mmCIF file of C-alpha atoms and ligand atoms in Angstrom:
data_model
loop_
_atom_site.group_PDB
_atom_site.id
_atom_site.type_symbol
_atom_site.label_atom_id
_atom_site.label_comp_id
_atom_site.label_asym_id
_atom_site.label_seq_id
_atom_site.Cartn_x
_atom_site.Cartn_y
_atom_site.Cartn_z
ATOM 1 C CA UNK A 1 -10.724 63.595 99.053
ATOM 2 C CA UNK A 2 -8.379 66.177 97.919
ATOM 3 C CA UNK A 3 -4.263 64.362 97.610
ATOM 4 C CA UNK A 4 -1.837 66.731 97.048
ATOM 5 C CA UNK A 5 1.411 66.047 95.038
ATOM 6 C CA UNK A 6 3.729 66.093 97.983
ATOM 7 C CA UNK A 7 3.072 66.487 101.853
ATOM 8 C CA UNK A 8 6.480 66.348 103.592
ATOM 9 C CA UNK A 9 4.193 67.234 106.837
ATOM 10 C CA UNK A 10 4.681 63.502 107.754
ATOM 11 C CA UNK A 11 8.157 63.481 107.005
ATOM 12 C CA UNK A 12 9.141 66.247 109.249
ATOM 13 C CA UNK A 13 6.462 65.620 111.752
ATOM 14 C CA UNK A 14 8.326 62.969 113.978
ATOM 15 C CA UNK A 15 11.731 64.854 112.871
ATOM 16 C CA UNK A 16 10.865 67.938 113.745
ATOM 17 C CA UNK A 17 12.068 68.317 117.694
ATOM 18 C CA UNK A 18 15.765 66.955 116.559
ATOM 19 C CA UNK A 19 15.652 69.548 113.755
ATOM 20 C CA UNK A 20 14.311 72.432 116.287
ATOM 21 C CA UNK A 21 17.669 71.130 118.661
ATOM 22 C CA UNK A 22 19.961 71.904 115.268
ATOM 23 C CA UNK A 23 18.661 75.066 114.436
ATOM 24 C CA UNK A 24 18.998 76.204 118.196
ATOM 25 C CA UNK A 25 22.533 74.681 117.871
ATOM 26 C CA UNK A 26 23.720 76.651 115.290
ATOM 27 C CA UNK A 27 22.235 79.899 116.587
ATOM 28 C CA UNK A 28 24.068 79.545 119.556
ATOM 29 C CA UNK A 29 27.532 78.650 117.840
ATOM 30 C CA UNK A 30 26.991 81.311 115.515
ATOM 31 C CA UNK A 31 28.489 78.979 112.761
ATOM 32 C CA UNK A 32 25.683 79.890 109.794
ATOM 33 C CA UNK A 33 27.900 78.618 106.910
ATOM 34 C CA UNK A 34 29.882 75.551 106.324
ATOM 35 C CA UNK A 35 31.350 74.619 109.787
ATOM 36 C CA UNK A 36 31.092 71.200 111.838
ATOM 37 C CA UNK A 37 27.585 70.532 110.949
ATOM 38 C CA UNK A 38 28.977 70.364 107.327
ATOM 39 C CA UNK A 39 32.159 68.708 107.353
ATOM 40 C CA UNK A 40 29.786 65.763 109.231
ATOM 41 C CA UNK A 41 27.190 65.312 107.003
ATOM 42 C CA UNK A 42 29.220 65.551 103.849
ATOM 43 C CA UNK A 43 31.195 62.663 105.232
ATOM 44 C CA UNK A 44 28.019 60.378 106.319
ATOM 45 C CA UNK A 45 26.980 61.449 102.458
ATOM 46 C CA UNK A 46 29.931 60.086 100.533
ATOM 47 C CA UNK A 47 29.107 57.075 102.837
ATOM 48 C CA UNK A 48 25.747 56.884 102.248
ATOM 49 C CA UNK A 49 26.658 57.350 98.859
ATOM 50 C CA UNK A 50 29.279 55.199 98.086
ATOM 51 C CA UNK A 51 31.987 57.374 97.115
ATOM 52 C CA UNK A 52 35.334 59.295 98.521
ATOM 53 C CA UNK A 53 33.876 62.277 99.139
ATOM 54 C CA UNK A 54 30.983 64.991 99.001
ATOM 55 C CA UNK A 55 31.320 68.890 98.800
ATOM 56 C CA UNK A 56 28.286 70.391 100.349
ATOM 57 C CA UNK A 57 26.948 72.991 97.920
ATOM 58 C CA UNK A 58 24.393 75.712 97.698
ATOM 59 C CA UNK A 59 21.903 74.682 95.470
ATOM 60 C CA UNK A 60 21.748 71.124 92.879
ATOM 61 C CA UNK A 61 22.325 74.110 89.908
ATOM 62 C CA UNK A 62 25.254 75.555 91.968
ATOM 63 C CA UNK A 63 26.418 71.758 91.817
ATOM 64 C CA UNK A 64 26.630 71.563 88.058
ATOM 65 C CA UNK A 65 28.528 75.206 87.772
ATOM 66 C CA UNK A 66 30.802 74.252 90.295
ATOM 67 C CA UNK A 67 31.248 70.536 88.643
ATOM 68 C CA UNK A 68 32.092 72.465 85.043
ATOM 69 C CA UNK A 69 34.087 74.963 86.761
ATOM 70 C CA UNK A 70 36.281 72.204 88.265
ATOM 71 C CA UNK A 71 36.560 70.311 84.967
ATOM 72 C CA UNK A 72 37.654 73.259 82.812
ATOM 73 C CA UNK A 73 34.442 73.425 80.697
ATOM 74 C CA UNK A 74 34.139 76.730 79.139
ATOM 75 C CA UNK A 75 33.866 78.875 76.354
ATOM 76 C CA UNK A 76 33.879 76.809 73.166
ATOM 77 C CA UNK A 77 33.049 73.177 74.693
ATOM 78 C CA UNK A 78 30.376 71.472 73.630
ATOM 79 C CA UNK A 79 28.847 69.433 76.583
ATOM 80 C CA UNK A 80 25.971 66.852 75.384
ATOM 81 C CA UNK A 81 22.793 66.474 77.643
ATOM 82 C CA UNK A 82 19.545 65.515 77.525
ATOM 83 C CA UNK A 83 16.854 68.149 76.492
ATOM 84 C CA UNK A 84 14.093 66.284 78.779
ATOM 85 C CA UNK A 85 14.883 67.755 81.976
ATOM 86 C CA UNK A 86 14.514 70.658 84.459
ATOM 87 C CA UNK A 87 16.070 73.852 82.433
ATOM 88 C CA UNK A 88 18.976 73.912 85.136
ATOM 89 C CA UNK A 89 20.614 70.819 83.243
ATOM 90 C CA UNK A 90 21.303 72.437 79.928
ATOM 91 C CA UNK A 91 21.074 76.532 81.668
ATOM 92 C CA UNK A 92 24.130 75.715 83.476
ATOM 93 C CA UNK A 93 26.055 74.948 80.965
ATOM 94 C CA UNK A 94 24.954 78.047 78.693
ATOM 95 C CA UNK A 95 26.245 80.025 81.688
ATOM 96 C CA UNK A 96 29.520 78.410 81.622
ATOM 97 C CA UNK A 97 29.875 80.093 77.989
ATOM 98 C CA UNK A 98 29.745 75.986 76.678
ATOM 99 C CA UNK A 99 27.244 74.951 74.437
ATOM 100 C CA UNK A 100 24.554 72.118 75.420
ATOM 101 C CA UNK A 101 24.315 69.705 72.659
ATOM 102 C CA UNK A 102 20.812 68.098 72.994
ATOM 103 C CA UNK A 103 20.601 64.408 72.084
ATOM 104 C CA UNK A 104 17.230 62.346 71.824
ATOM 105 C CA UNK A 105 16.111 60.028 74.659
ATOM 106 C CA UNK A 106 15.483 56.674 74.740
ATOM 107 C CA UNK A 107 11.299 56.151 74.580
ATOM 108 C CA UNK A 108 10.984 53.638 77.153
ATOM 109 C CA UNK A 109 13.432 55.368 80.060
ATOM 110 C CA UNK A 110 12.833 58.947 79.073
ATOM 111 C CA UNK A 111 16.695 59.261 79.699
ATOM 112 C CA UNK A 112 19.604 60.461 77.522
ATOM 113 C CA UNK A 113 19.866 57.902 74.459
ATOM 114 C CA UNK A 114 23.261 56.154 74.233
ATOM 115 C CA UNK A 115 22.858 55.296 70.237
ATOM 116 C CA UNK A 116 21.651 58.875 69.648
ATOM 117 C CA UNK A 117 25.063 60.502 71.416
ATOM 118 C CA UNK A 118 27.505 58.500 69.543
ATOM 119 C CA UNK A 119 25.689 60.481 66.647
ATOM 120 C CA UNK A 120 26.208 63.285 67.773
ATOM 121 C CA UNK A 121 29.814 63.456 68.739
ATOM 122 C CA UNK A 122 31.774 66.371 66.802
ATOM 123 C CA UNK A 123 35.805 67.279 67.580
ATOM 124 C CA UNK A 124 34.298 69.873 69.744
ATOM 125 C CA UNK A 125 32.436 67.725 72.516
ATOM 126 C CA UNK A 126 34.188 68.049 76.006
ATOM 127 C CA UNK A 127 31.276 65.872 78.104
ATOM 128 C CA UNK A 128 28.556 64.550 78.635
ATOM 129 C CA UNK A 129 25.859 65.499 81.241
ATOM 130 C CA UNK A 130 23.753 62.698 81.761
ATOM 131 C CA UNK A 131 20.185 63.650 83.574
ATOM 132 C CA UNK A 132 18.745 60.431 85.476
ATOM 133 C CA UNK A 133 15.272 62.016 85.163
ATOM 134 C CA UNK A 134 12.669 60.966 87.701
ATOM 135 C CA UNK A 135 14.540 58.661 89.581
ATOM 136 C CA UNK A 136 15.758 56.270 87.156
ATOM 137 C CA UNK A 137 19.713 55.938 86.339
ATOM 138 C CA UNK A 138 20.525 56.324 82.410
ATOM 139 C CA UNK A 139 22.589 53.989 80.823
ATOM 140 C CA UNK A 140 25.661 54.473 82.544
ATOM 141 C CA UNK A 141 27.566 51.591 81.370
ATOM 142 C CA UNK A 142 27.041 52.601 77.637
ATOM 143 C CA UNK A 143 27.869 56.516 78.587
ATOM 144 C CA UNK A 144 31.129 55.715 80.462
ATOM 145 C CA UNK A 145 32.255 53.795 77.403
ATOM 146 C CA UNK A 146 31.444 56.421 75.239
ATOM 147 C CA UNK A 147 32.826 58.657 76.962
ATOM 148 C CA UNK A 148 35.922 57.076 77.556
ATOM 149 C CA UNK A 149 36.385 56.320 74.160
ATOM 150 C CA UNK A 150 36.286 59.978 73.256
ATOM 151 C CA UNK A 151 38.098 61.603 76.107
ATOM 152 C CA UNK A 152 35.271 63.252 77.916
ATOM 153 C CA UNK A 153 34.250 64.508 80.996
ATOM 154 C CA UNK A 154 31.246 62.939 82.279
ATOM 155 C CA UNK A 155 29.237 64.955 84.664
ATOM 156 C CA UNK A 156 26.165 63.046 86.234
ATOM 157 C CA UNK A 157 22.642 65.453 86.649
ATOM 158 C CA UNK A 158 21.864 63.161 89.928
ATOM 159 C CA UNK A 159 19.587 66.053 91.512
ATOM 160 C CA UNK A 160 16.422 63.594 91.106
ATOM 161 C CA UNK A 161 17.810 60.575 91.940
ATOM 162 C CA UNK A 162 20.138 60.316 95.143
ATOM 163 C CA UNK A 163 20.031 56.206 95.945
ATOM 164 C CA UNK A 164 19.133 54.683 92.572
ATOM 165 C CA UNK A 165 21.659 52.607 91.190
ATOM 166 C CA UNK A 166 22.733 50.825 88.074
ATOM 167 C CA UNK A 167 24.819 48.158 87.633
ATOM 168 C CA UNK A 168 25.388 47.526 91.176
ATOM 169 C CA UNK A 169 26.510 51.347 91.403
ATOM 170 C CA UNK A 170 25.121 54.390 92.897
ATOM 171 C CA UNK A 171 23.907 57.029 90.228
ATOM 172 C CA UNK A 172 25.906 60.192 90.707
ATOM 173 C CA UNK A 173 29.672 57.840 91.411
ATOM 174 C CA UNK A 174 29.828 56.913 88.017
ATOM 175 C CA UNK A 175 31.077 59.939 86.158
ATOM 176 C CA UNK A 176 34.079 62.946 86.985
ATOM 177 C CA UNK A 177 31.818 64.944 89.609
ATOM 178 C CA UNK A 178 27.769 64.144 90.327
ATOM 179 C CA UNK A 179 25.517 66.402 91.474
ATOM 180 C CA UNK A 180 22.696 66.354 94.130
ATOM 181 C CA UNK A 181 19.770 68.926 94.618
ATOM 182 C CA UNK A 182 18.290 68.958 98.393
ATOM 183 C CA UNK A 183 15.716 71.145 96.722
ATOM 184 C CA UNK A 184 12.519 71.039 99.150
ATOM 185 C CA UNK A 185 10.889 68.498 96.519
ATOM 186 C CA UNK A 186 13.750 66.257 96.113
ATOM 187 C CA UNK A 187 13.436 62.741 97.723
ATOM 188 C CA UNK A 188 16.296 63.967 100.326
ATOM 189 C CA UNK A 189 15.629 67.400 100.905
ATOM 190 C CA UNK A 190 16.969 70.598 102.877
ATOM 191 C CA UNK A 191 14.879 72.995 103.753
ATOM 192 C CA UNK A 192 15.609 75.591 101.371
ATOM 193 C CA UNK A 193 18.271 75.506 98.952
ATOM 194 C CA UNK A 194 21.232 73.066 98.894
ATOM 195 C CA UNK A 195 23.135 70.548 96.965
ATOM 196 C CA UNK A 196 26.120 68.586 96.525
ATOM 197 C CA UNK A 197 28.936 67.085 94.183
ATOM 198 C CA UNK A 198 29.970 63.634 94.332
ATOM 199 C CA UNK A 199 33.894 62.714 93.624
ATOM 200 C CA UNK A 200 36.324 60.039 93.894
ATOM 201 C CA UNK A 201 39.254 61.463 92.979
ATOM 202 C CA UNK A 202 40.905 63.623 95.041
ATOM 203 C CA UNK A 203 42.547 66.419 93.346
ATOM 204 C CA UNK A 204 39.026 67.098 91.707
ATOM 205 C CA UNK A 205 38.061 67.326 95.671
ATOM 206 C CA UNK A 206 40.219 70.038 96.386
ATOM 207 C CA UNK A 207 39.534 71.958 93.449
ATOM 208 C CA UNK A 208 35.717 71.786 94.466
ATOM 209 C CA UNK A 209 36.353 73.073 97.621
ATOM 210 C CA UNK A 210 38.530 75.541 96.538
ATOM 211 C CA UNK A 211 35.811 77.198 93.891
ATOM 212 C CA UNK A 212 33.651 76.745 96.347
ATOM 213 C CA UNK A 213 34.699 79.187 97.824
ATOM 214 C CA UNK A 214 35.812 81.644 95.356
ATOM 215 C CA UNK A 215 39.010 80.248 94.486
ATOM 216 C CA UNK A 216 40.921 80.549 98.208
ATOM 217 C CA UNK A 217 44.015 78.627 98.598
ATOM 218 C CA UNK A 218 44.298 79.827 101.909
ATOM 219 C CA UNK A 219 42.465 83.295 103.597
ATOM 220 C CA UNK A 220 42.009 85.830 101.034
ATOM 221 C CA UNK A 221 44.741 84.065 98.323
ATOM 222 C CA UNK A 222 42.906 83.306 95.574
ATOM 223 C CA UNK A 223 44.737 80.622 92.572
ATOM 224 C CA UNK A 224 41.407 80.480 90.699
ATOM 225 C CA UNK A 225 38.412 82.615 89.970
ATOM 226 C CA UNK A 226 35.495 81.069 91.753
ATOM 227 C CA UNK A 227 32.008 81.386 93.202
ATOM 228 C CA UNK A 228 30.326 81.753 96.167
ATOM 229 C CA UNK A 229 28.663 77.965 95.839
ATOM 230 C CA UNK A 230 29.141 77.378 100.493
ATOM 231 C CA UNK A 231 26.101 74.935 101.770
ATOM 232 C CA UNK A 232 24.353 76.668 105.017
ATOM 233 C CA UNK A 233 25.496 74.603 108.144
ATOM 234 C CA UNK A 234 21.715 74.696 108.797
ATOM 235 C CA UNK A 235 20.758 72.992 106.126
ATOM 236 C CA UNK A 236 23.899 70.758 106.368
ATOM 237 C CA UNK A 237 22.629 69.686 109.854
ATOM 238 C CA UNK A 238 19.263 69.587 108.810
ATOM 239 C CA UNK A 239 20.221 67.331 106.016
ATOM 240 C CA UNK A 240 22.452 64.848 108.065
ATOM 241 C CA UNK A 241 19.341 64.715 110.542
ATOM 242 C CA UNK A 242 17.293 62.766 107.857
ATOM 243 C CA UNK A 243 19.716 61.381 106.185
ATOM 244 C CA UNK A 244 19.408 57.739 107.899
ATOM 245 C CA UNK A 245 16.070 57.936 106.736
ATOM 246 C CA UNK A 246 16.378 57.949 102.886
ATOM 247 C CA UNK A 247 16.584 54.833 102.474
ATOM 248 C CA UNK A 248 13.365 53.878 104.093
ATOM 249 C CA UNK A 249 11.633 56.734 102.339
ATOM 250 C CA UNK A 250 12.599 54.968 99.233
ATOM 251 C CA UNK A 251 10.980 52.188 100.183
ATOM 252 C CA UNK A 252 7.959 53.270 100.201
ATOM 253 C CA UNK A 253 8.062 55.250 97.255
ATOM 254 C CA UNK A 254 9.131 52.417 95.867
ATOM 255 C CA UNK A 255 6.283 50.278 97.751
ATOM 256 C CA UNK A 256 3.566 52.984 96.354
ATOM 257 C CA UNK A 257 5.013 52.978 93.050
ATOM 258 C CA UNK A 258 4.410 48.731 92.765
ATOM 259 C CA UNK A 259 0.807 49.671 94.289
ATOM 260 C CA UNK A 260 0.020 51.948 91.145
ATOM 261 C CA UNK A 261 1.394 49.412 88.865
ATOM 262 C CA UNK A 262 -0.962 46.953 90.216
ATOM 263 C CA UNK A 263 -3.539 49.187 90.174
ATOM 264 C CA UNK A 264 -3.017 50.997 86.615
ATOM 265 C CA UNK A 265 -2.416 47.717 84.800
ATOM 266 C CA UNK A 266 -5.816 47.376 82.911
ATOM 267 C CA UNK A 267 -6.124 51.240 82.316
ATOM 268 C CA UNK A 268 -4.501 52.264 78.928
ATOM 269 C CA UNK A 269 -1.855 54.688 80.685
ATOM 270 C CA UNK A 270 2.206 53.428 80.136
ATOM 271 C CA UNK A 271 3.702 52.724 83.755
ATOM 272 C CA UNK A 272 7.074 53.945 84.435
ATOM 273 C CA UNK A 273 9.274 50.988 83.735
ATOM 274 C CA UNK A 274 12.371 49.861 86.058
ATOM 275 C CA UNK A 275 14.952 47.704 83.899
ATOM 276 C CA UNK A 276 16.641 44.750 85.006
ATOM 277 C CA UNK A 277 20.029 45.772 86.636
ATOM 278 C CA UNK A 278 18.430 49.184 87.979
ATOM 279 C CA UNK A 279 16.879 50.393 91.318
ATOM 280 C CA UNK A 280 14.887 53.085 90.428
ATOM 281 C CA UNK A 281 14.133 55.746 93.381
ATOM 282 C CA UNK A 282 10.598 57.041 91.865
ATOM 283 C CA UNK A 283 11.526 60.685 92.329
ATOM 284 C CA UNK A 284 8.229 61.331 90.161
ATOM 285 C CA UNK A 285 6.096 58.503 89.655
ATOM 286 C CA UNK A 286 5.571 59.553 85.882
ATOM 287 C CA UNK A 287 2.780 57.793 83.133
ATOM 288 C CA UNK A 288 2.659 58.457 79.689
ATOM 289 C CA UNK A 289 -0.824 58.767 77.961
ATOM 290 C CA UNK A 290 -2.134 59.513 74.394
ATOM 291 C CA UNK A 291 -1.019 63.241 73.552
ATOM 292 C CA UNK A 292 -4.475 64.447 73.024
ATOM 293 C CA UNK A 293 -5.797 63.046 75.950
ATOM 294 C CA UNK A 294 -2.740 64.002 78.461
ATOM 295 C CA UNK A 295 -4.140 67.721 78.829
ATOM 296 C CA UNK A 296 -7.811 66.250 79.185
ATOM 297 C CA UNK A 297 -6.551 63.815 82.105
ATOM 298 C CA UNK A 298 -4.564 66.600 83.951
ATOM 299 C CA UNK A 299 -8.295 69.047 84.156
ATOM 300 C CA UNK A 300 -9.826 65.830 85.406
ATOM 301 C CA UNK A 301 -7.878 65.406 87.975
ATOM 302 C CA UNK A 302 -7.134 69.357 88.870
ATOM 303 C CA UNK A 303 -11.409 69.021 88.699
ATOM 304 C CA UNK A 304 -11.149 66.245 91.962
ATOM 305 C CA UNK A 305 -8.262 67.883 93.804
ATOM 306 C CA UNK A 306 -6.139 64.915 93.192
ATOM 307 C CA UNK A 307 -2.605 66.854 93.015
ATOM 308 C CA UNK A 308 -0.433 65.988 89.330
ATOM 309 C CA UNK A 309 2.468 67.388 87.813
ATOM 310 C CA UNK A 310 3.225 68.050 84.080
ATOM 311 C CA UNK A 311 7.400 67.179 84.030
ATOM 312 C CA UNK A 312 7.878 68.786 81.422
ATOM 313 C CA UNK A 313 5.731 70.506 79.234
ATOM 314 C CA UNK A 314 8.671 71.859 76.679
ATOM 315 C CA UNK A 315 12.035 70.292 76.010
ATOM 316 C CA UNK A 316 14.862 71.972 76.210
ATOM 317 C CA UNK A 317 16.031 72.517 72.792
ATOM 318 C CA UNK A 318 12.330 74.269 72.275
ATOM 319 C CA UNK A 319 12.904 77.022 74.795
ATOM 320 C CA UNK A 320 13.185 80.546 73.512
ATOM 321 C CA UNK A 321 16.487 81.109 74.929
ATOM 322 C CA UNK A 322 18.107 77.992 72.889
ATOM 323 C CA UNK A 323 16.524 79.215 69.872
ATOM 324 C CA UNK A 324 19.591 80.037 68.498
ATOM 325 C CA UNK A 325 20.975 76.696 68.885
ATOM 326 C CA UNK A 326 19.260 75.661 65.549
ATOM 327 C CA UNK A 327 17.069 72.842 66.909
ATOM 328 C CA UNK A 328 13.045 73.127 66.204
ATOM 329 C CA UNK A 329 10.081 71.236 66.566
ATOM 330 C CA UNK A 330 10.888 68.037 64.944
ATOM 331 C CA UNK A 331 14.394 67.800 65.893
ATOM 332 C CA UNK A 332 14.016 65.513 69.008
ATOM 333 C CA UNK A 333 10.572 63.697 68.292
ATOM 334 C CA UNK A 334 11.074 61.426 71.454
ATOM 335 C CA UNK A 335 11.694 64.049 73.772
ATOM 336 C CA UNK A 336 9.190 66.211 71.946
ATOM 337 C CA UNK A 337 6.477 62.916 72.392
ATOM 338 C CA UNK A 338 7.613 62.925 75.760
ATOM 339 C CA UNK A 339 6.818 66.417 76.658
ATOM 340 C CA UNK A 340 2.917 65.829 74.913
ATOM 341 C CA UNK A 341 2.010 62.514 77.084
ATOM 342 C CA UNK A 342 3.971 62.749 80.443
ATOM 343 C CA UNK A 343 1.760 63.284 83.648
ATOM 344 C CA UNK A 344 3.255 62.627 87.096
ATOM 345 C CA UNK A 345 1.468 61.130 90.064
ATOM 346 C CA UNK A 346 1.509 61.473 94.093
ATOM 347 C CA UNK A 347 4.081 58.920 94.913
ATOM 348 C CA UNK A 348 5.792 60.766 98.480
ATOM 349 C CA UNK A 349 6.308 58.867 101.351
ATOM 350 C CA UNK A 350 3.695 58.786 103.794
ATOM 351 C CA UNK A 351 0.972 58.603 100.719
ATOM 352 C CA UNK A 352 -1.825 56.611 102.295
ATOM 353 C CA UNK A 353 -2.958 54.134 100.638
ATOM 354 C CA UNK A 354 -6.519 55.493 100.617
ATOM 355 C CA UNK A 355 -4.932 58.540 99.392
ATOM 356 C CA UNK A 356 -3.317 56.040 96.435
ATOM 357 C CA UNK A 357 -6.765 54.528 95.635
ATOM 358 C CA UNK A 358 -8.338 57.877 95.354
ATOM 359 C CA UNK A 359 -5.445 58.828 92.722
ATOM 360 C CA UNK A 360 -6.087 55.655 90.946
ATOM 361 C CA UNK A 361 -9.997 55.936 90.829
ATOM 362 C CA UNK A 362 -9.568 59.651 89.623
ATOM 363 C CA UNK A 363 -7.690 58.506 86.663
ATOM 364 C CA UNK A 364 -10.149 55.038 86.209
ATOM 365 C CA UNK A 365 -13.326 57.205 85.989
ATOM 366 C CA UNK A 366 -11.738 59.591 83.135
ATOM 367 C CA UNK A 367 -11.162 56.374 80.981
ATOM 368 C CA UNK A 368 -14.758 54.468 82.055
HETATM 369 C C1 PLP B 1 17.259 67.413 86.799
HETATM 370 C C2 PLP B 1 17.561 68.591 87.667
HETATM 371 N N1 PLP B 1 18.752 69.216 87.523
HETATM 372 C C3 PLP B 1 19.094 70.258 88.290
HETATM 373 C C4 PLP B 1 18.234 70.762 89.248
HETATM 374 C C5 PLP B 1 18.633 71.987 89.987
HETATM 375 O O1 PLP B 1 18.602 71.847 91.373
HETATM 376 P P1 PLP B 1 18.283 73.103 92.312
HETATM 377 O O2 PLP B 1 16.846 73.436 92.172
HETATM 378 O O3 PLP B 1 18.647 72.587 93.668
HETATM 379 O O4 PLP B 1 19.174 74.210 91.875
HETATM 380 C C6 PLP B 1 17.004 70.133 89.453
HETATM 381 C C7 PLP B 1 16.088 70.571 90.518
HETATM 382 O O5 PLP B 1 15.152 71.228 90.478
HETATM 383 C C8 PLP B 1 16.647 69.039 88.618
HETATM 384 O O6 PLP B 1 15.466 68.440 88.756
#
């Protein structure tokens, strides 16, 4: 039986009248870009969230521009991140004219290593980007203190991990400005691009809805340079439509992702780990095997139709494009481990569980 690596099919299926009423909504209002539909489901967000407010964006990498714009970060900041992440963390802020500082992650959560950034701390530093990759929060009680103890902006790369929480805290309220992708993969998703920031303070509000929309103090007076970074109202009322159901979607990734660790417990593949004090959200569902047998286990499966995903094969300080940064192979040896033995499994909501077995005998048989 073939599994793919996502089927939102299920997901939309007994959504998909209510979200046929929206679109037919907006058509007839004429309203195709921020509007009602927006103003309502960034308010049931920051509720759903647990913070003041959310600023409905176009896209989880327009989230991170528009979070840098609002904090000043520019030409000659440094702003540390993690270099184990989708390129968008560390691309946004090379197009800010900042530099991304990469810092090691911690082995067991894959996530930016708190020991490794007070390291790496110059006079230049201006934040720190924290990615909570896959679902899981990073340490956000040792980041805030570093970060407070050096003055800097934190700005929180949430875009995998809307509902996980830390220390009794949602990821994405901790910092300055967090930022959500409703990417079509993500576990709350639009359909197409769209995002959000996350804020609690409010004159940080009002300057993200001012560069929002390029700068506009009122119609056509502009006090800042900024972007074109609007949400869709369709996708804002597309959004709000499955927003009550998040939280029940996590559930059963979370419920799939305790069925694999049942399941996986006598193979020799390293389960994804949820520390005490964390709710992890299993955006990926991601093992770690040997690094000469991770490529081996991936044609396997591709072999039975048993859908995987490699997240990701090359960290960021290894791309071309950051060449110039001065990092190479050897730099980051946990991210660069990382990158050899990561392989991530179905783990969507609505995964059957003889979909889950199938995944599970697919990767038994390679090892018997
Ligand atoms: C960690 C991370 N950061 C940023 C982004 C960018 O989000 P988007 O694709 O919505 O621009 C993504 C999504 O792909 C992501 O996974």
């Amino acid at each position: 039986m073939a599994v793919p690596i996502l089927d939102l099919s299920k997901q939309h299926a007994p959504l998909a009248s209510a979200m046929r009423e929206a679109f037919d909504q907006i058509l007839d209002t004429s309203q195709f870009v921020l509007g009602k539909p927006t103003v309502d489901f960034e308010a049931a967000l920051a509720q759903a969230c647990g913070c003041e407010a959310a600023v409905g964006v176009s896209s989880g990498t327009d989230a991170l521009i528009l979070a840098m714009m609002t904090l000043g970060i520019g030409a000659g900041d440094e702003v540390i991140t993690s270099p184990f992440t989708f390129f968008a963390s560390g691309g946004s802020i090379a197009r800010m004219g900042a530099k991304p500082v990469f810092v090691d992650i911690d082995p067991v959560t894959m996530n930016l290593d708190p020991a490794k950034i007070e390291q790496a701390i110059t006079p230049q530093p201006k934040a720190i980007m924290p990615v909570h990759l896959f679902g899981l929060a990073a340490d956000m009680a040792r980041i805030g203190k570093i970060a407070s103890d050096h003055n800097l902006k934190v700005i929180e790369d949430t875009a995998q991990a809307i509902g996980a929480t830390c220390c009794g805290k949602q990821a994405g309220t901790f910092g300055d400005i967090g930022c959500l992708s409703f990417y079509p993969t993500k576990n709350l998703s639009a359909c197409g691009d769209a995002g959000a920031c996350l804020v609690n303070d409010s004159s940080l509000e009002e300057r993200l809805r001012m560069l929002r929309l390029h700068g506009q103090s009122a119609q056509y007076l502009h006090e800042h340079v900024g972007g074109n970074f609007r949400i869709d109202a369709l996708q804002a009322a597309l959004l709000h439509i499955k927003l009550p159901h998040l939280e029940t979607w996590t559930d059963a990734r979370r419920n799939n992702a305790a069925r694999y660790g049942e399941l996986l417990a006598d193979l020799p593949v390293e389960r994804p780990l949820e520390p005490v004090g964390y709710t992890h959200v299993y955006h990926q569902y991601t093992i770690r095997v040997e690094a000469e047998v991770r490529d081996k286990l991936a044609a396997h499966l591709r072999e039975k139709q048993i859908g995987f995903g490699v997240f990701y094969p090359v960290p960021l300080h290894l791309q071309p494009c950051f060449a110039g940064l001065g990092q190479q192979e050897g730099s980051l040896p946990q991210a660069e481990k990382a990158a050899r033995q990561v392989l991530s499994l179905p783990i969507f909501p609505g995964l059957t569980e003889d979909q889950l077995q199938e995944v599970v005998t697919g990767i038994s048989e390679f090892f018997h």
